[in-house]
Coordinates of C-alpha atoms in Angstrom, one line a residue:
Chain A
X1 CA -152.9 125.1 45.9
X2 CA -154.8 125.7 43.1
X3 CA -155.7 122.0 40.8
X4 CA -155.7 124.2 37.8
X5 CA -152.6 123.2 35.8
X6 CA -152.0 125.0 32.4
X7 CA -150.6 123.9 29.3
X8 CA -147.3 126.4 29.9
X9 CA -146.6 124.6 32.8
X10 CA -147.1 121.0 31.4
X11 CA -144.5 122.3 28.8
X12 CA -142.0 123.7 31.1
X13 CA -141.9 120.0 33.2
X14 CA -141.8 118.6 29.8
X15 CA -138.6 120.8 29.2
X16 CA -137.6 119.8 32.2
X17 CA -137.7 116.3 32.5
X18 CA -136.1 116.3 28.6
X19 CA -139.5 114.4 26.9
X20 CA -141.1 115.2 24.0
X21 CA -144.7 115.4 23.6
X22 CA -146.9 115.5 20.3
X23 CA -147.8 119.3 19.9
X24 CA -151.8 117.7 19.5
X25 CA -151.0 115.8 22.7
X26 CA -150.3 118.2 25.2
X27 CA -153.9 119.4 26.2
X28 CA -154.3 115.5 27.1
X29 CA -151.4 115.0 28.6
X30 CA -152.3 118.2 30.8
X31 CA -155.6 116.9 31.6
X32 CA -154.0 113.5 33.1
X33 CA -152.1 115.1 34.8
X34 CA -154.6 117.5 36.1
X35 CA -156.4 114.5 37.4
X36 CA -153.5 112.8 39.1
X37 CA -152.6 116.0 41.2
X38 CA -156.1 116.8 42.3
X39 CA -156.2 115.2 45.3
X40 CA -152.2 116.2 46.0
X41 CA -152.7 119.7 45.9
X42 CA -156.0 119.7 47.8
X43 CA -153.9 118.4 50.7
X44 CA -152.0 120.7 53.4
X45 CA -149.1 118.6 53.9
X46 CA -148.3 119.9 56.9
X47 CA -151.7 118.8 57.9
X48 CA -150.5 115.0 57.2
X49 CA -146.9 115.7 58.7
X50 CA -146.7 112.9 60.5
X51 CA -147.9 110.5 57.9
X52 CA -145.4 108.2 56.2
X53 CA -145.4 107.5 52.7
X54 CA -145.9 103.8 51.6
X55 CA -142.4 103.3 49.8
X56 CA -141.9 99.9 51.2
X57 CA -145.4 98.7 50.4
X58 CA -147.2 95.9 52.8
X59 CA -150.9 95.4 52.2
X60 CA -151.7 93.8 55.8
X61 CA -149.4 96.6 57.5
X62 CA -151.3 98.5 60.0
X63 CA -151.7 102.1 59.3
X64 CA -148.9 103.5 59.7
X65 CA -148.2 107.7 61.0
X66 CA -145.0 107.3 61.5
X67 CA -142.9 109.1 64.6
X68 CA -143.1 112.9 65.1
X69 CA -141.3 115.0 63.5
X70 CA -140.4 117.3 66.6
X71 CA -142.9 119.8 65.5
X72 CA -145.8 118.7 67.1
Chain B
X1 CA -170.4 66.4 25.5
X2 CA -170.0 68.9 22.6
X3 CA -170.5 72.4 21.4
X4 CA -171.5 74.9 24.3
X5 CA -171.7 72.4 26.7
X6 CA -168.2 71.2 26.2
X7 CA -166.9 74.7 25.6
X8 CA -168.0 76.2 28.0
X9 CA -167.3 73.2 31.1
X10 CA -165.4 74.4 34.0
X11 CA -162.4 72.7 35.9
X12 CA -164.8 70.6 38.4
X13 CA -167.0 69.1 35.7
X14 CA -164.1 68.5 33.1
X15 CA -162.0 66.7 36.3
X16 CA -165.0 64.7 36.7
X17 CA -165.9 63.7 33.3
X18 CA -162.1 62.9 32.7
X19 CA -162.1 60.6 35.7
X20 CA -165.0 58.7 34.5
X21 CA -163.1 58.7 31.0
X22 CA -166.2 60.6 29.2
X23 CA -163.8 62.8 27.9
X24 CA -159.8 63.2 27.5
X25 CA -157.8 66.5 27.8
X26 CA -156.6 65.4 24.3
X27 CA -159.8 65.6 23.2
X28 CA -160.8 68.3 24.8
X29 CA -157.4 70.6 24.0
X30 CA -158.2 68.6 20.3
X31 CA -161.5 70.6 20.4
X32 CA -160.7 74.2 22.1
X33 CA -157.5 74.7 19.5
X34 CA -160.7 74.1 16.4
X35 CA -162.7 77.0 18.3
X36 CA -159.5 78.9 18.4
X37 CA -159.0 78.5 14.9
X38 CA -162.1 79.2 14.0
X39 CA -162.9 82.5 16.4
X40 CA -159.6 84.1 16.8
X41 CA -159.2 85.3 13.5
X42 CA -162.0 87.7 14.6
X43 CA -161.4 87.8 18.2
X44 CA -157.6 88.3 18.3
X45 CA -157.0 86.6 21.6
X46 CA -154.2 85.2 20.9
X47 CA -151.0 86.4 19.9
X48 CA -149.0 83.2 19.7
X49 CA -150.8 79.4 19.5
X50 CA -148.5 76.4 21.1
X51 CA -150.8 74.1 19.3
X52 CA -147.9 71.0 19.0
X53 CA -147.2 71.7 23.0
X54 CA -150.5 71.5 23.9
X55 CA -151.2 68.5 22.4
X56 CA -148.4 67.3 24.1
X57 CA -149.1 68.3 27.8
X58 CA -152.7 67.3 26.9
X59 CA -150.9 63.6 26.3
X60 CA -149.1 63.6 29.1
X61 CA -152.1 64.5 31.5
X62 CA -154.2 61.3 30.3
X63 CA -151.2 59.4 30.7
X64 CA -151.3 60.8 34.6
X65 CA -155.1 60.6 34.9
X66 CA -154.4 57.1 34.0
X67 CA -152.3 56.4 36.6
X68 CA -154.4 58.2 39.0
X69 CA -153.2 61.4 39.7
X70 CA -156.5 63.5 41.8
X71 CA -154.7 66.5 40.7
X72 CA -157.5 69.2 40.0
X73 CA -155.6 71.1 37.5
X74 CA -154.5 68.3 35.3
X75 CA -155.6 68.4 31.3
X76 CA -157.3 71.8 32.4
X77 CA -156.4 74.4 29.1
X78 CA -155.2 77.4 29.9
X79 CA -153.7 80.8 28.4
X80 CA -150.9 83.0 29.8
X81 CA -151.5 87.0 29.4
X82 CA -148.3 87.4 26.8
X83 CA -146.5 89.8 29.6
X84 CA -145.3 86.1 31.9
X85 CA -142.3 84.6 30.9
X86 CA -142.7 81.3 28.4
X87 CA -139.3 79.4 28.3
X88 CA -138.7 78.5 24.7
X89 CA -142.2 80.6 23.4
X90 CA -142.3 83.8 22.2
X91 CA -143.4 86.7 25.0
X92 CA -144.0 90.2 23.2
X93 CA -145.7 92.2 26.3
X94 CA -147.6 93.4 23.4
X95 CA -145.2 95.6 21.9
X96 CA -142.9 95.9 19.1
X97 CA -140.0 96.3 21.6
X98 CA -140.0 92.3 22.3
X99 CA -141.9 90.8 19.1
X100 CA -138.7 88.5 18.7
X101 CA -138.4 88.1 22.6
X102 CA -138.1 83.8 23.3
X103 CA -136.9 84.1 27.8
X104 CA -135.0 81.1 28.8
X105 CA -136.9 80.6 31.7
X106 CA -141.1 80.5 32.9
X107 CA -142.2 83.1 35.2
X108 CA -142.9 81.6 38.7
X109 CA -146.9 81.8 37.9
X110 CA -146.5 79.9 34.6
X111 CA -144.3 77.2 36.4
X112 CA -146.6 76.8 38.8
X113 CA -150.0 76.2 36.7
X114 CA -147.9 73.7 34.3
X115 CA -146.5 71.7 37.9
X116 CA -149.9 71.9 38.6
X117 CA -150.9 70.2 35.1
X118 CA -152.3 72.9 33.1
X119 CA -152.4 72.2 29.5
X120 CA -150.8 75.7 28.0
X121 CA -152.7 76.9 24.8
X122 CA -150.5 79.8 23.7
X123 CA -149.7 83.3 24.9
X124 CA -152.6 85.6 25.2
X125 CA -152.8 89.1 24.0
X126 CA -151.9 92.0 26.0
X127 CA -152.3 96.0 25.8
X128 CA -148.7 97.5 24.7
X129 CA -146.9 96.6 28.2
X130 CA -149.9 96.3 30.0
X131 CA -150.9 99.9 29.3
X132 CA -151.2 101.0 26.0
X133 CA -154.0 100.3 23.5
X134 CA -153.3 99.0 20.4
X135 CA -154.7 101.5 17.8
X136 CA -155.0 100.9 14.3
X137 CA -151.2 100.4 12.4
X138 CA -150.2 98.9 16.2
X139 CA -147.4 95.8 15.5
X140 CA -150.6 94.1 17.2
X141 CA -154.1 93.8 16.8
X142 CA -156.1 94.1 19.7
X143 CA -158.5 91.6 21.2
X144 CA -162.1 91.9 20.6
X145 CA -165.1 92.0 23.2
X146 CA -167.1 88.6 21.9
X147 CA -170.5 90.0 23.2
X148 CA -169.8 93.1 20.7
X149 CA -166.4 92.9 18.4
X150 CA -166.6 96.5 17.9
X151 CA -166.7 97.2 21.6
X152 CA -162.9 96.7 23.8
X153 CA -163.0 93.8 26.5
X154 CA -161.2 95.6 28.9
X155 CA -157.3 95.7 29.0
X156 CA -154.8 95.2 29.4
X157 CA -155.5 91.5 29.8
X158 CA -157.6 91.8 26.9
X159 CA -156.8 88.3 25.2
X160 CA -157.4 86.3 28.4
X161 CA -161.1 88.0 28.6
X162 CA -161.9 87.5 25.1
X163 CA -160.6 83.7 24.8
X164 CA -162.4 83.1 28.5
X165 CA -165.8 84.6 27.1
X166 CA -165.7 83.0 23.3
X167 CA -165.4 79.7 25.0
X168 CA -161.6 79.3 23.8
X169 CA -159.7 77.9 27.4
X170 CA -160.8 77.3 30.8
X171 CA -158.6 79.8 32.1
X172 CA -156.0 82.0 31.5
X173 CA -153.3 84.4 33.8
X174 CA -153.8 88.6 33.6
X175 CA -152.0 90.8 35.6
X176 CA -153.7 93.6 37.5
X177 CA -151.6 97.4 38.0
X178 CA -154.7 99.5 37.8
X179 CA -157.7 97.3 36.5
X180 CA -156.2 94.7 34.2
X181 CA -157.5 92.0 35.5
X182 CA -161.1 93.3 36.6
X183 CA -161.3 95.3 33.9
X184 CA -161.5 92.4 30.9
X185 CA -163.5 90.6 33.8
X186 CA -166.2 93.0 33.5
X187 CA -165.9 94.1 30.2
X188 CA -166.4 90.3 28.8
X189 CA -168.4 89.1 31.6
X190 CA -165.8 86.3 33.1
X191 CA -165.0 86.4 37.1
X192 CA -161.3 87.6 37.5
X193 CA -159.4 88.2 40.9
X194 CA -156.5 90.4 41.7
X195 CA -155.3 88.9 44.8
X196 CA -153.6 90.9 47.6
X197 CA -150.1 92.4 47.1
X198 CA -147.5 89.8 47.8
X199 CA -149.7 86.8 47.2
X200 CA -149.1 85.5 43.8
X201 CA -145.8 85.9 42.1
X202 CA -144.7 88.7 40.0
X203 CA -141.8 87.3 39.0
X204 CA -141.1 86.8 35.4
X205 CA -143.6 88.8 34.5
X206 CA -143.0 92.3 32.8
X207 CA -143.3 95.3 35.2
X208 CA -145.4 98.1 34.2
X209 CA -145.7 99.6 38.6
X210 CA -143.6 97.6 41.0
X211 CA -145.8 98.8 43.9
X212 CA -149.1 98.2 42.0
X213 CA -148.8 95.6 40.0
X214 CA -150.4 92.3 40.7
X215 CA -150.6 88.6 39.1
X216 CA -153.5 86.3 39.0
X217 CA -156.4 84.0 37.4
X218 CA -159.3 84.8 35.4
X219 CA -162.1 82.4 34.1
X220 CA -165.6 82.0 33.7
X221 CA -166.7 81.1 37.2
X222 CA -165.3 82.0 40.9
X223 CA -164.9 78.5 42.0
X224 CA -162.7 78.4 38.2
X225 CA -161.0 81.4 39.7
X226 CA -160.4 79.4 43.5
X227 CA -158.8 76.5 41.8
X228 CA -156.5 78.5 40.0
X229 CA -155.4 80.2 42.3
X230 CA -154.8 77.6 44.9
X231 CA -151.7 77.0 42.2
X232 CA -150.8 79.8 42.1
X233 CA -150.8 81.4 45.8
X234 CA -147.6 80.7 48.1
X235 CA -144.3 82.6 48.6
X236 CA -142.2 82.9 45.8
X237 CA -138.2 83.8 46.8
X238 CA -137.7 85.5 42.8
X239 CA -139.8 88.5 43.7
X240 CA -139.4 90.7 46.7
X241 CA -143.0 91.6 47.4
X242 CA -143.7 88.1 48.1
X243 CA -145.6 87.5 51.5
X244 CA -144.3 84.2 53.3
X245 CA -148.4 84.3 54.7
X246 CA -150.1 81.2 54.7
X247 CA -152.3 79.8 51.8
X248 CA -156.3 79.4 52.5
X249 CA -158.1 76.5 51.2
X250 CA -160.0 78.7 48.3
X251 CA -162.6 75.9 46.5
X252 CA -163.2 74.4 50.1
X253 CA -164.3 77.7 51.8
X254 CA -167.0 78.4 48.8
X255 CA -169.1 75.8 50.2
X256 CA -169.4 78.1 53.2
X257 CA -173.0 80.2 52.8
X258 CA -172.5 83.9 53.8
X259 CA -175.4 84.4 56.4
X260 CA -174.1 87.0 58.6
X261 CA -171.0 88.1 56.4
X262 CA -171.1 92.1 56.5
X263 CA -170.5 93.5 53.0
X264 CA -170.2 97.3 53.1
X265 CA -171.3 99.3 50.3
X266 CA -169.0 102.3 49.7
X267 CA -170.7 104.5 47.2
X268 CA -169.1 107.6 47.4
X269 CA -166.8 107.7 44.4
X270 CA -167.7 104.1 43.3
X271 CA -171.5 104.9 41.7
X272 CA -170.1 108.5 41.0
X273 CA -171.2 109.2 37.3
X274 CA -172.2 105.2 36.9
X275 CA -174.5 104.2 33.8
X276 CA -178.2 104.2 35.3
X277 CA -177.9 100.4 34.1
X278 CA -174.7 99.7 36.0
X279 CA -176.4 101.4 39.2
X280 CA -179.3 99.0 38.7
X281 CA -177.5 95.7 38.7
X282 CA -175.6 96.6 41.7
X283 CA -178.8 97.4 43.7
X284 CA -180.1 94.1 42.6
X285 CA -176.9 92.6 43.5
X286 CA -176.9 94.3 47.1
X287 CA -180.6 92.2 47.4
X288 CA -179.6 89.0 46.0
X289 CA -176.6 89.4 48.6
X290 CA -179.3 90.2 51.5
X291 CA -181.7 87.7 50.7
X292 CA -178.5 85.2 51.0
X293 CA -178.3 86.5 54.7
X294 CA -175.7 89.2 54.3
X295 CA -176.0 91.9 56.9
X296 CA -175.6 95.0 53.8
X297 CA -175.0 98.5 55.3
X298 CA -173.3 101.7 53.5
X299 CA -169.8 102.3 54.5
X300 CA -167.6 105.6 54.5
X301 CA -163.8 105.6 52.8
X302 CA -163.3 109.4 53.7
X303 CA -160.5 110.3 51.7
X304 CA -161.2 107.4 48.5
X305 CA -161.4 110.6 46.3
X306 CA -157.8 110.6 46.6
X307 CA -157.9 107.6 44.3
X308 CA -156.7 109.7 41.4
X309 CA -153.3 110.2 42.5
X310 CA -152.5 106.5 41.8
X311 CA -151.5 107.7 38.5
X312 CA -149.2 109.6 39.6
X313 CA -147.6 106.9 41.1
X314 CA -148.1 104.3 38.1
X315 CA -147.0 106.6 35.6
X316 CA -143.7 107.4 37.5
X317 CA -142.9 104.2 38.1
X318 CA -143.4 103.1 34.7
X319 CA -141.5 105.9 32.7
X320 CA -138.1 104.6 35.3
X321 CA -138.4 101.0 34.2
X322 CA -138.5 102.4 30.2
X323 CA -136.6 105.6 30.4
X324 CA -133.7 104.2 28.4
X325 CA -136.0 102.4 25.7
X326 CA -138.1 105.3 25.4
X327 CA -135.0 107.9 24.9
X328 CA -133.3 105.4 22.9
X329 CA -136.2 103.8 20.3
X330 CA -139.2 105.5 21.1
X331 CA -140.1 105.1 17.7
X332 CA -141.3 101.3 18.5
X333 CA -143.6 102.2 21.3
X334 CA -147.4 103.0 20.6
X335 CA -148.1 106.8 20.1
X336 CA -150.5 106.2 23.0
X337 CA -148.7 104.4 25.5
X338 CA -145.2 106.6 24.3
X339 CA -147.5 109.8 25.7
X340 CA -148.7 108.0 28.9
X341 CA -145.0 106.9 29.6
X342 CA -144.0 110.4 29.4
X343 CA -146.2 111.8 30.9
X344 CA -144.7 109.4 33.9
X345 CA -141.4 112.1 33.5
X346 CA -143.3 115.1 34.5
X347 CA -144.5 114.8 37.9
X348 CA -141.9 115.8 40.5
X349 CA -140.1 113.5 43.0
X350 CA -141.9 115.2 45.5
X351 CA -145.6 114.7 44.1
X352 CA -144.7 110.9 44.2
X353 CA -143.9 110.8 47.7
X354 CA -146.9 112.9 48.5
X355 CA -149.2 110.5 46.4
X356 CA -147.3 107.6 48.6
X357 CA -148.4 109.4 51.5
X358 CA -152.0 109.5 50.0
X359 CA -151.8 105.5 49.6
X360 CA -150.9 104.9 53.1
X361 CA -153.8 106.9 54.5
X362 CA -156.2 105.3 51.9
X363 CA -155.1 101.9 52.6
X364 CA -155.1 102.8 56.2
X365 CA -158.8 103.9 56.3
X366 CA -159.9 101.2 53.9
X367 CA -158.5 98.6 56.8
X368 CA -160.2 100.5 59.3
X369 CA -163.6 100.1 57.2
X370 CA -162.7 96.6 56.7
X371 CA -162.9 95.9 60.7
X372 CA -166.6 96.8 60.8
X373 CA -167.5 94.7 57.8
X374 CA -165.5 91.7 55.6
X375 CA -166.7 92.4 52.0
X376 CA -166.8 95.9 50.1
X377 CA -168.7 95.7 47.3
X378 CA -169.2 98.2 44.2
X379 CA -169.8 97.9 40.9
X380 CA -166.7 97.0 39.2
X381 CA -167.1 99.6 36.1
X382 CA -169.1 102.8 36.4
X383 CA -169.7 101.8 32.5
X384 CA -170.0 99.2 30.3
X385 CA -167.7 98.5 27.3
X386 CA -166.9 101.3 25.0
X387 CA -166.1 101.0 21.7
X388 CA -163.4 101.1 19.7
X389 CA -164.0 104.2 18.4
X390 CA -164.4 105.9 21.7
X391 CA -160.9 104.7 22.9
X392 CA -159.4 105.4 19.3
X393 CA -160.7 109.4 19.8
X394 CA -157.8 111.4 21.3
X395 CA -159.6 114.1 22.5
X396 CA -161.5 111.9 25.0
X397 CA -159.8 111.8 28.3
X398 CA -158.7 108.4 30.2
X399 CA -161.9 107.0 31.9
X400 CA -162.4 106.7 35.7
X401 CA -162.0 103.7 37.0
X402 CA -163.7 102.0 40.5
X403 CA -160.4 98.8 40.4
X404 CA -157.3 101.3 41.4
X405 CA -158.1 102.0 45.1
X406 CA -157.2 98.1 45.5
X407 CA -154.4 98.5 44.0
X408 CA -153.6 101.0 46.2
X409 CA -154.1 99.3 49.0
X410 CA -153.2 96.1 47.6
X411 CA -156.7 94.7 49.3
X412 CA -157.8 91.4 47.4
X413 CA -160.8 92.2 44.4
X414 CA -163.0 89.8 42.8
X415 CA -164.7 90.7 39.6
X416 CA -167.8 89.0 38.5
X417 CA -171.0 89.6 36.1
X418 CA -174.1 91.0 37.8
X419 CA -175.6 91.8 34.8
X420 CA -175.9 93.3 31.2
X421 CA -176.8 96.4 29.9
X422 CA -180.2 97.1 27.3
X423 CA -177.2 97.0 24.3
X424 CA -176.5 93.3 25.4
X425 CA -172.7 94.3 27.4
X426 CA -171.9 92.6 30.6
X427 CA -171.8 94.6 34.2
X428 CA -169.5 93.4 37.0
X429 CA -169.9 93.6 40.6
X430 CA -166.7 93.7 42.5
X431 CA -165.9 92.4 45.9
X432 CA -163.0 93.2 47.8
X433 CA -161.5 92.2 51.3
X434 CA -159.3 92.2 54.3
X435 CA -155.5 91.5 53.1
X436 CA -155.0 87.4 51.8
X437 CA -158.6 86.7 53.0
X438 CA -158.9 85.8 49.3
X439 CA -161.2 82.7 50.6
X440 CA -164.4 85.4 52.0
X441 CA -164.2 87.4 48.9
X442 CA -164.4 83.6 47.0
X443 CA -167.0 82.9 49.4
X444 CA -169.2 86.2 48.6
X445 CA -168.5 85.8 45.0
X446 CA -169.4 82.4 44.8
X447 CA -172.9 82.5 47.1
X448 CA -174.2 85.4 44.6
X449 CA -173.1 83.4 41.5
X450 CA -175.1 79.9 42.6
X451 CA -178.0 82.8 43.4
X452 CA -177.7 84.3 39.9
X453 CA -177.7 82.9 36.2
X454 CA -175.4 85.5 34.9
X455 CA -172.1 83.7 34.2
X456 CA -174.4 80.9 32.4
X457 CA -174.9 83.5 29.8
X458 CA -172.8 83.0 26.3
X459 CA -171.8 85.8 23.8
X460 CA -173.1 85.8 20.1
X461 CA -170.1 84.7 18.6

């Protein structure tokens, strides 16, 4: 997926999500959240299918993949 | 004892000195409320002085001292970041949304420092809910860096750096979501440590990122930093996170030297884009940390470029806890932290979840480089300071930052000065380790800091 994220779509999540943004704010917004999604979009996820996400959060907690999902 | 000297004391030499009745917390509280009166006009560090009550406490610990209570907190002068609970005081998170704010009750960290007999100074100010940046016409002002007033010291616990470096209390409390403790650390060249998730209390305090957001001590040395947070360390039943782990003996493991401690040096992402000074003090730092015995070698985080998406998570979690005050009287948050808030509305439930998955597998390969060594170190800030100007200009973006991967992985950091840049700005070196193994990152710290002068150094103010 490409990182690129344009200023349209930053306005249509804004619509959206019902927020309103500064019209001079937006390309600053869009660049956050450029930055933010990077590294999501540059990930496959089914490539990490079997990795859990961290909603109950425990810093000593060993890594954590989490069972199969019956695909693999 | 007077001026710098008396200033500028930490806890074991003040607890000494008032033992041998050389000095008196009244006296000394008598002597750091002058200083604040006389700096923080310029400085801003503080957003509300408890002047009467200090005096008070400061009473009641020579009357304890007296009686011979070895406690190694007592008549020590402290600050609390205004986003902790004060029963009775005034506790504004730095915003306009809780300027008349007075809780009924302490947060569990401030109870904790005052049963340990800190003398409390006031409330310390904070970035607008530990995120925003108080621009001009903010309710506000914001706290100046005392090696350069027109230069930030670091937020959002941007009081408790500026009082710590000015010489204004011993210690103080910041809280620590993506930086905020670390960040001031650096910025104003005090030691600050965010210890691991679950090991100080959050309750009481303002949330900005209930899955980021950490409490703990700042002050001007990292045996300061141990004997704070001994106080302030232990399972707390008021907040969820809490671990039930057991509490290390943090002063009395500093005495421990480091030959043979393996620090791994992860510089992919960390000395990506770093000032050419910032770069130099950490190599010097890397062979002060050899020449103490410290088996250095480079590690490998393979996916720490991920780091990013931890806005994503911070920014979601902090537009749920203000969705209603932000639909409902957005007009009293900051224009700046009103746009970050929002911005936490426009990334999908999805996208969070994935950027959770992103934290596990960081976290999980930042343990796995923590078997093969017990210390990461990188600098703490790929920059000095910038001014206020440069944070005032809209069209520059939100800077990287080296601190969020610990918060991510909730690892314990230490943040302490390794140098200072040719304009005269502190650098920080930051030290992070295996989860509530607070005591070896002390340990680290503390070894480089009797190796080095830097922390001896004062700001012009």
């Amino acid at each position: 997926m490409s990182a690129e994220i344009s200023l349209d779509e930053v306005k249509r999540r804004a619509q959206v999500a019902g927020v309103a943004i500064r019209d001079d704010r937006w390309e600053a917004v869009r660049r956050l959240l450029v930055e933010a999604l990077k590294p999501l979009r540059a990930v496959d996820s089914r490539a990490i299918a079997t990795l859990e996400p961290a909603m109950r959060f425990d810093a000593r907690g060993e890594s954590r993949k989490g069972p199969t999902d019956g695909r693999r | 004892m007077a001026g710098d000297e008396l200033w500028y004391a930490g806890i074991r030499e003040l607890g000494t000195r008032f033992r041998k009745r050389e000095l008196s917390p009244v006296e000394l509280t008598s002597a750091l409320l002058a200083r604040i009166e006389r700096l923080d006009p310029t400085l801003n560090a503080f957003v509300t002085l408890t002047a009467d009550r200090a005096l008070a406490e400061a009473k009641a610990a020579e009357a304890a001292l007296l009686r011979g209570d070895t406690r190694p907190l007592l008549g020590i002068p402290v600050g609390y970041k205004d986003i902790y609970a004060t029963r009775g005081i005034r506790t504004t998170g730095g915003s306009a949304l809780l300027a008349d704010w007075v809780p009924d009750a302490d947060s569990t960290c401030v109870t904790r420092l005052q049963d340990a007999g800190c003398v409390m100074l006031g409330k310390l100010i904070t970035h607008e809910f530990a995120w925003g940046i108080q621009s001009p016409g903010h309710r506000f002002k914001p706290a100046r860096n005392p090696w350069n007033v027109d230069h930030i010291p670091g937020g959002s616990s941007s009081g408790s750096g500026a009082a710590l470096a000015s010489g204004m209390c011993v210690g103080a409390l910041g809280t620590d979501t993506g930086g905020s403790i670390r960040g001031p650390a650096s910025f104003c060249g005090v030691v600050g440590i965010k210890p691991t998730y679950g090991r100080c209390s959050r309750a009481g305090v303002l949330t900005l990122s209930w899955t980021l957001d950490h409490t703990g001590p700042l002050a001007r040395s990292v045996e300061d930093c141990a004997f704070l947070l001994q106080a302030l360390a232990g399972h707390d039943a008021a907040d969820p996170a809490s671990s039930p782990a057991p509490v290390s003996d943090y002063a009395g493991a500093l005495a421990q030297p480091i030959r043979g401690m393996k620090i791994g040096i992860a510089r992919d992402f960390f000395l990506d884009g770093a000032d050419d000074a910032v770069v130099s003090a950490f190599e010097t730092a890397l062979r002060t940390l050899r020449d103490l015995g410290a088996d250095v070698r480079d590690v490998e985080i393979p996916n720490i470029w991920d780091a990013p998406s931890f806005m994503v998570i911070m920014a979601s979690e902090a537009f749920a806890y203000h969705e209603r005050d932000l639909r409902e009287r957005p007009e009293l948050y900051g224009d700046l932290l009103r746009e970050r808030l929002m911005s936490g509305a426009l990334y999908t439930g999805s996208e969070y979840v994935q950027a959770m998955r992103l934290r596990e597998r960081l976290r999980g390969e930042m343990l796995d480089v923590l078997r093969t060594v017990d210390v990461i170190a990188t600098p703490t800030s790929p920059k000095p300071a910038p001014t206020f100007t440069q944070m005032w200009d809209t069209r520059v973006g939100f800077p990287r930052s080296n601190m969020p991967p610990f918060n991510l992985s909730g690892l314990p950091a230490l943040a302490l000065p390794c140098g200072f840049s040719s304009a005269g700005l502190p650098i920080s070196l930051q030290l992070a380790g295996r989860p509530f193994e607070e005591a070896t990152v002390l340990r680290a710290g503390h070894a480089y800091e009797q190796a080095t002068e830097w922390h001896r150094r004062r700001p012009p103010v």
